[in-house]
Amino acid sequence: MAIVDDLKKTLTDPTPLYFAAGTADLAVQQAKKVPALIEQVREQAPARIEAVRNTDPKVVQEKAKEVQDAVTAKVTEVLGSFDPKKLGEAAQDLALRGVGVAAEYAVRAKETYDKVAEHGEQTVRAWRGEVAEEIVEVATVVEPDPAPAAEPEQAATGGSAAEEAKPAARRTGTRKAPAKKAAVTEG
């Protein structure tokens, strides 16, 4: 039965769908920024292309040679200072750090997933118009009951204190408009 319950829970959980909706909404928001970026590139491209054309190839080759020499010197220095005992300790330390970093990224990924799913849920509600329905529900809860006007009648009829303390029952269904009466014509 546990497998069936797990399957039911997995198949009825809307979070992945909310995540997809949130991702789609965020993608649309980012896509709206693309025209401005294209315009910016269009404005800056001629100056950058001209700067590349005016660059002397010999200067670029000299810089590349300097970088290559610096990297070679650093690699030689690191390889020359290897100690097998220290190398093993460093490998263990690196592995433990890797596990810690992986766990941290897993937590961050879950938090991000939950945030995007929450954003997706809000997006879906907005698409459905449920946000307006929730506001109406909150307004219904916040409105005061007209019950204080009925208290003098209870005192006159001898209502008990227990009846007065009991809150009035609320209807949760939707209201229907009253039926229209046909006009009677005199003939």
PDB file of C-alpha atoms in Angstrom:
ATOM      1  CA  MET A   1       0.000   0.000   0.000  1.00  0.00           C
ATOM      2  CA  ALA A   2       2.905   2.365   0.632  1.00  0.00           C
ATOM      3  CA  ILE A   3       3.886   2.233  -3.031  1.00  0.00           C
ATOM      4  CA  VAL A   4       0.336   3.046  -4.115  1.00  0.00           C
ATOM      5  CA  ASP A   5       0.196   5.945  -1.663  1.00  0.00           C
ATOM      6  CA  ASP A   6       3.552   7.243  -2.916  1.00  0.00           C
ATOM      7  CA  LEU A   7       2.340   7.025  -6.507  1.00  0.00           C
ATOM      8  CA  LYS A   8      -0.888   8.862  -5.682  1.00  0.00           C
ATOM      9  CA  LYS A   9       1.054  11.574  -3.896  1.00  0.00           C
ATOM     10  CA  THR A  10       3.517  11.903  -6.775  1.00  0.00           C
ATOM     11  CA  LEU A  11       0.849  12.009  -9.458  1.00  0.00           C
ATOM     12  CA  THR A  12      -1.381  14.490  -7.633  1.00  0.00           C
ATOM     13  CA  ASP A  13       1.374  16.898  -6.512  1.00  0.00           C
ATOM     14  CA  PRO A  14       0.959  20.100  -8.565  1.00  0.00           C
ATOM     15  CA  THR A  15       4.395  21.488  -7.644  1.00  0.00           C
ATOM     16  CA  PRO A  16       6.169  20.325 -10.850  1.00  0.00           C
ATOM     17  CA  LEU A  17       3.442  21.930 -12.933  1.00  0.00           C
ATOM     18  CA  TYR A  18       3.716  25.129 -10.930  1.00  0.00           C
ATOM     19  CA  PHE A  19       7.496  24.984 -11.437  1.00  0.00           C
ATOM     20  CA  ALA A  20       6.959  24.695 -15.196  1.00  0.00           C
ATOM     21  CA  ALA A  21       4.495  27.596 -15.180  1.00  0.00           C
ATOM     22  CA  GLY A  22       6.881  29.700 -13.101  1.00  0.00           C
ATOM     23  CA  THR A  23       9.763  28.891 -15.423  1.00  0.00           C
ATOM     24  CA  ALA A  24       7.667  29.827 -18.450  1.00  0.00           C
ATOM     25  CA  ASP A  25       6.598  33.110 -16.857  1.00  0.00           C
ATOM     26  CA  LEU A  26      10.185  33.991 -15.912  1.00  0.00           C
ATOM     27  CA  ALA A  27      11.308  33.132 -19.462  1.00  0.00           C
ATOM     28  CA  VAL A  28       8.669  35.469 -20.892  1.00  0.00           C
ATOM     29  CA  GLN A  29       9.823  38.227 -18.544  1.00  0.00           C
ATOM     30  CA  GLN A  30      13.417  37.758 -19.706  1.00  0.00           C
ATOM     31  CA  ALA A  31      12.379  37.554 -23.364  1.00  0.00           C
ATOM     32  CA  LYS A  32      10.787  40.987 -23.052  1.00  0.00           C
ATOM     33  CA  LYS A  33      14.282  42.367 -22.325  1.00  0.00           C
ATOM     34  CA  VAL A  34      15.790  40.980 -25.554  1.00  0.00           C
ATOM     35  CA  PRO A  35      14.821  43.854 -27.913  1.00  0.00           C
ATOM     36  CA  ALA A  36      16.598  46.382 -25.675  1.00  0.00           C
ATOM     37  CA  LEU A  37      19.717  44.190 -25.567  1.00  0.00           C
ATOM     38  CA  ILE A  38      19.710  43.821 -29.348  1.00  0.00           C
ATOM     39  CA  GLU A  39      19.467  47.586 -29.732  1.00  0.00           C
ATOM     40  CA  GLN A  40      22.374  48.051 -27.311  1.00  0.00           C
ATOM     41  CA  VAL A  41      24.530  45.588 -29.280  1.00  0.00           C
ATOM     42  CA  ARG A  42      23.574  47.338 -32.512  1.00  0.00           C
ATOM     43  CA  GLU A  43      24.775  50.639 -31.098  1.00  0.00           C
ATOM     44  CA  GLN A  44      28.053  49.288 -29.674  1.00  0.00           C
ATOM     45  CA  ALA A  45      28.999  46.843 -32.442  1.00  0.00           C
ATOM     46  CA  PRO A  46      30.564  49.308 -34.931  1.00  0.00           C
ATOM     47  CA  ALA A  47      32.940  50.738 -32.308  1.00  0.00           C
ATOM     48  CA  ARG A  48      34.023  47.291 -31.120  1.00  0.00           C
ATOM     49  CA  ILE A  49      34.525  45.985 -34.643  1.00  0.00           C
ATOM     50  CA  GLU A  50      36.628  49.038 -35.459  1.00  0.00           C
ATOM     51  CA  ALA A  51      38.750  48.478 -32.313  1.00  0.00           C
ATOM     52  CA  VAL A  52      39.447  44.880 -33.393  1.00  0.00           C
ATOM     53  CA  ARG A  53      40.365  45.992 -36.896  1.00  0.00           C
ATOM     54  CA  ASN A  54      42.798  48.575 -35.542  1.00  0.00           C
ATOM     55  CA  THR A  55      44.538  46.091 -33.218  1.00  0.00           C
ATOM     56  CA  ASP A  56      48.038  45.150 -34.310  1.00  0.00           C
ATOM     57  CA  PRO A  57      48.395  41.342 -34.662  1.00  0.00           C
ATOM     58  CA  LYS A  58      51.992  41.494 -33.393  1.00  0.00           C
ATOM     59  CA  VAL A  59      50.838  43.037 -30.090  1.00  0.00           C
ATOM     60  CA  VAL A  60      48.271  40.260 -29.665  1.00  0.00           C
ATOM     61  CA  GLN A  61      50.914  37.600 -30.373  1.00  0.00           C
ATOM     62  CA  GLU A  62      53.283  39.172 -27.822  1.00  0.00           C
ATOM     63  CA  LYS A  63      50.552  39.188 -25.138  1.00  0.00           C
ATOM     64  CA  ALA A  64      49.707  35.557 -25.902  1.00  0.00           C
ATOM     65  CA  LYS A  65      53.383  34.597 -25.615  1.00  0.00           C
ATOM     66  CA  GLU A  66      53.652  36.384 -22.235  1.00  0.00           C
ATOM     67  CA  VAL A  67      50.583  34.545 -20.914  1.00  0.00           C
ATOM     68  CA  GLN A  68      51.880  31.212 -22.195  1.00  0.00           C
ATOM     69  CA  ASP A  69      55.271  31.763 -20.507  1.00  0.00           C
ATOM     70  CA  ALA A  70      53.601  32.724 -17.205  1.00  0.00           C
ATOM     71  CA  VAL A  71      51.360  29.630 -17.258  1.00  0.00           C
ATOM     72  CA  THR A  72      54.285  27.338 -18.109  1.00  0.00           C
ATOM     73  CA  ALA A  73      56.363  28.767 -15.244  1.00  0.00           C
ATOM     74  CA  LYS A  74      53.522  28.325 -12.759  1.00  0.00           C
ATOM     75  CA  VAL A  75      52.835  24.721 -13.861  1.00  0.00           C
ATOM     76  CA  THR A  76      56.544  23.871 -13.569  1.00  0.00           C
ATOM     77  CA  GLU A  77      56.646  25.379 -10.081  1.00  0.00           C
ATOM     78  CA  VAL A  78      53.584  23.421  -8.931  1.00  0.00           C
ATOM     79  CA  LEU A  79      54.733  20.115 -10.433  1.00  0.00           C
ATOM     80  CA  GLY A  80      58.217  20.518  -8.954  1.00  0.00           C
ATOM     81  CA  SER A  81      56.853  20.841  -5.420  1.00  0.00           C
ATOM     82  CA  PHE A  82      54.837  17.592  -5.334  1.00  0.00           C
ATOM     83  CA  ASP A  83      55.058  15.567  -2.151  1.00  0.00           C
ATOM     84  CA  PRO A  84      53.175  12.242  -2.383  1.00  0.00           C
ATOM     85  CA  LYS A  85      52.100  12.372   1.271  1.00  0.00           C
ATOM     86  CA  LYS A  86      50.780  15.924   0.971  1.00  0.00           C
ATOM     87  CA  LEU A  87      49.125  15.036  -2.319  1.00  0.00           C
ATOM     88  CA  GLY A  88      47.052  12.278  -0.630  1.00  0.00           C
ATOM     89  CA  GLU A  89      45.996  14.602   2.185  1.00  0.00           C
ATOM     90  CA  ALA A  90      45.103  17.307  -0.281  1.00  0.00           C
ATOM     91  CA  ALA A  91      43.022  14.836  -2.305  1.00  0.00           C
ATOM     92  CA  GLN A  92      41.063  13.787   0.811  1.00  0.00           C
ATOM     93  CA  ASP A  93      40.538  17.406   1.813  1.00  0.00           C
ATOM     94  CA  LEU A  94      39.393  18.262  -1.687  1.00  0.00           C
ATOM     95  CA  ALA A  95      36.958  15.315  -1.727  1.00  0.00           C
ATOM     96  CA  LEU A  96      35.421  16.367   1.601  1.00  0.00           C
ATOM     97  CA  ARG A  97      35.092  19.928   0.418  1.00  0.00           C
ATOM     98  CA  GLY A  98      33.464  18.651  -2.753  1.00  0.00           C
ATOM     99  CA  VAL A  99      30.860  16.736  -0.755  1.00  0.00           C
ATOM    100  CA  GLY A 100      30.115  19.830   1.333  1.00  0.00           C
ATOM    101  CA  VAL A 101      29.796  22.023  -1.718  1.00  0.00           C
ATOM    102  CA  ALA A 102      27.542  19.459  -3.421  1.00  0.00           C
ATOM    103  CA  ALA A 103      25.266  19.355  -0.361  1.00  0.00           C
ATOM    104  CA  GLU A 104      25.130  23.147  -0.270  1.00  0.00           C
ATOM    105  CA  TYR A 105      24.220  23.289  -3.961  1.00  0.00           C
ATOM    106  CA  ALA A 106      21.524  20.667  -3.424  1.00  0.00           C
ATOM    107  CA  VAL A 107      19.954  22.798  -0.693  1.00  0.00           C
ATOM    108  CA  ARG A 108      20.144  25.909  -2.854  1.00  0.00           C
ATOM    109  CA  ALA A 109      18.624  24.033  -5.785  1.00  0.00           C
ATOM    110  CA  LYS A 110      15.686  22.896  -3.638  1.00  0.00           C
ATOM    111  CA  GLU A 111      15.143  26.441  -2.355  1.00  0.00           C
ATOM    112  CA  THR A 112      15.225  27.824  -5.886  1.00  0.00           C
ATOM    113  CA  TYR A 113      12.864  25.082  -7.087  1.00  0.00           C
ATOM    114  CA  ASP A 114      10.414  25.963  -4.310  1.00  0.00           C
ATOM    115  CA  LYS A 115      10.622  29.701  -5.100  1.00  0.00           C
ATOM    116  CA  VAL A 116      10.005  29.138  -8.808  1.00  0.00           C
ATOM    117  CA  ALA A 117       7.129  26.747  -8.011  1.00  0.00           C
ATOM    118  CA  GLU A 118       5.601  29.373  -5.699  1.00  0.00           C
ATOM    119  CA  HIS A 119       5.980  31.983  -8.444  1.00  0.00           C
ATOM    120  CA  GLY A 120       4.339  29.531 -10.846  1.00  0.00           C
ATOM    121  CA  GLU A 121       1.433  28.966  -8.470  1.00  0.00           C
ATOM    122  CA  GLN A 122       0.858  32.729  -8.284  1.00  0.00           C
ATOM    123  CA  THR A 123       1.121  32.941 -12.070  1.00  0.00           C
ATOM    124  CA  VAL A 124      -1.417  30.155 -12.551  1.00  0.00           C
ATOM    125  CA  ARG A 125      -3.784  31.838 -10.098  1.00  0.00           C
ATOM    126  CA  ALA A 126      -3.444  35.090 -11.987  1.00  0.00           C
ATOM    127  CA  TRP A 127      -4.123  33.279 -15.270  1.00  0.00           C
ATOM    128  CA  ARG A 128      -7.242  31.730 -13.764  1.00  0.00           C
ATOM    129  CA  GLY A 129      -8.407  34.891 -12.035  1.00  0.00           C
ATOM    130  CA  GLU A 130      -8.281  33.205  -8.637  1.00  0.00           C
ATOM    131  CA  VAL A 131      -6.467  36.171  -7.121  1.00  0.00           C
ATOM    132  CA  ALA A 132      -9.648  38.225  -7.436  1.00  0.00           C
ATOM    133  CA  GLU A 133     -11.664  35.396  -5.880  1.00  0.00           C
ATOM    134  CA  GLU A 134      -9.288  35.272  -2.895  1.00  0.00           C
ATOM    135  CA  ILE A 135      -9.680  39.009  -2.345  1.00  0.00           C
ATOM    136  CA  VAL A 136     -13.458  38.579  -2.281  1.00  0.00           C
ATOM    137  CA  GLU A 137     -13.099  35.717   0.224  1.00  0.00           C
ATOM    138  CA  VAL A 138     -10.865  37.837   2.477  1.00  0.00           C
ATOM    139  CA  ALA A 139     -13.318  40.725   2.277  1.00  0.00           C
ATOM    140  CA  THR A 140     -16.155  38.368   3.267  1.00  0.00           C
ATOM    141  CA  VAL A 141     -14.212  37.176   6.307  1.00  0.00           C
ATOM    142  CA  VAL A 142     -13.239  40.706   7.347  1.00  0.00           C
ATOM    143  CA  GLU A 143     -16.784  42.143   7.093  1.00  0.00           C
ATOM    144  CA  PRO A 144     -18.434  42.428  10.505  1.00  0.00           C
ATOM    145  CA  ASP A 145     -21.511  40.325  11.239  1.00  0.00           C
ATOM    146  CA  PRO A 146     -24.835  42.139  11.500  1.00  0.00           C
ATOM    147  CA  ALA A 147     -25.445  40.048  14.685  1.00  0.00           C
ATOM    148  CA  PRO A 148     -25.135  42.971  17.211  1.00  0.00           C
ATOM    149  CA  ALA A 149     -28.479  44.371  15.979  1.00  0.00           C
ATOM    150  CA  ALA A 150     -30.242  41.097  16.933  1.00  0.00           C
ATOM    151  CA  GLU A 151     -29.162  41.190  20.619  1.00  0.00           C
ATOM    152  CA  PRO A 152     -32.036  43.348  21.936  1.00  0.00           C
ATOM    153  CA  GLU A 153     -34.527  40.824  20.535  1.00  0.00           C
ATOM    154  CA  GLN A 154     -32.796  37.951  22.359  1.00  0.00           C
ATOM    155  CA  ALA A 155     -32.941  39.842  25.642  1.00  0.00           C
ATOM    156  CA  ALA A 156     -36.646  40.518  25.181  1.00  0.00           C
ATOM    157  CA  THR A 157     -37.453  36.884  24.367  1.00  0.00           C
ATOM    158  CA  GLY A 158     -35.301  35.535  27.186  1.00  0.00           C
ATOM    159  CA  GLY A 159     -32.476  34.019  25.110  1.00  0.00           C
ATOM    160  CA  SER A 160     -29.798  32.236  27.152  1.00  0.00           C
ATOM    161  CA  ALA A 161     -26.194  33.401  27.466  1.00  0.00           C
ATOM    162  CA  ALA A 162     -24.997  30.275  25.630  1.00  0.00           C
ATOM    163  CA  GLU A 163     -27.134  31.176  22.640  1.00  0.00           C
ATOM    164  CA  GLU A 164     -25.766  34.710  22.648  1.00  0.00           C
ATOM    165  CA  ALA A 165     -22.144  33.489  22.698  1.00  0.00           C
ATOM    166  CA  LYS A 166     -22.719  31.134  19.762  1.00  0.00           C
ATOM    167  CA  PRO A 167     -21.677  32.793  16.452  1.00  0.00           C
ATOM    168  CA  ALA A 168     -24.203  32.910  13.660  1.00  0.00           C
ATOM    169  CA  ALA A 169     -23.796  30.241  10.984  1.00  0.00           C
ATOM    170  CA  ARG A 170     -22.541  31.490   7.623  1.00  0.00           C
ATOM    171  CA  ARG A 171     -23.595  30.304   4.248  1.00  0.00           C
ATOM    172  CA  THR A 172     -20.609  29.400   2.129  1.00  0.00           C
ATOM    173  CA  GLY A 173     -22.449  28.781  -1.135  1.00  0.00           C
ATOM    174  CA  THR A 174     -23.051  31.300  -3.870  1.00  0.00           C
ATOM    175  CA  ARG A 175     -26.165  33.447  -3.777  1.00  0.00           C
ATOM    176  CA  LYS A 176     -28.782  33.090  -6.433  1.00  0.00           C
ATOM    177  CA  ALA A 177     -30.759  36.074  -7.625  1.00  0.00           C
ATOM    178  CA  PRO A 178     -34.366  36.057  -6.410  1.00  0.00           C
ATOM    179  CA  ALA A 179     -36.893  34.779  -8.912  1.00  0.00           C
ATOM    180  CA  LYS A 180     -38.757  37.514 -10.750  1.00  0.00           C
ATOM    181  CA  LYS A 181     -42.499  37.558 -10.222  1.00  0.00           C
ATOM    182  CA  ALA A 182     -44.710  37.929 -13.221  1.00  0.00           C
ATOM    183  CA  ALA A 183     -46.771  41.088 -13.238  1.00  0.00           C
ATOM    184  CA  VAL A 184     -50.467  40.432 -12.836  1.00  0.00           C
ATOM    185  CA  THR A 185     -52.527  42.316 -15.327  1.00  0.00           C
ATOM    186  CA  GLU A 186     -56.036  43.340 -14.541  1.00  0.00           C
ATOM    187  CA  GLY A 187     -58.361  42.618 -17.310  1.00  0.00           C
TER     188      GLY A 187
END
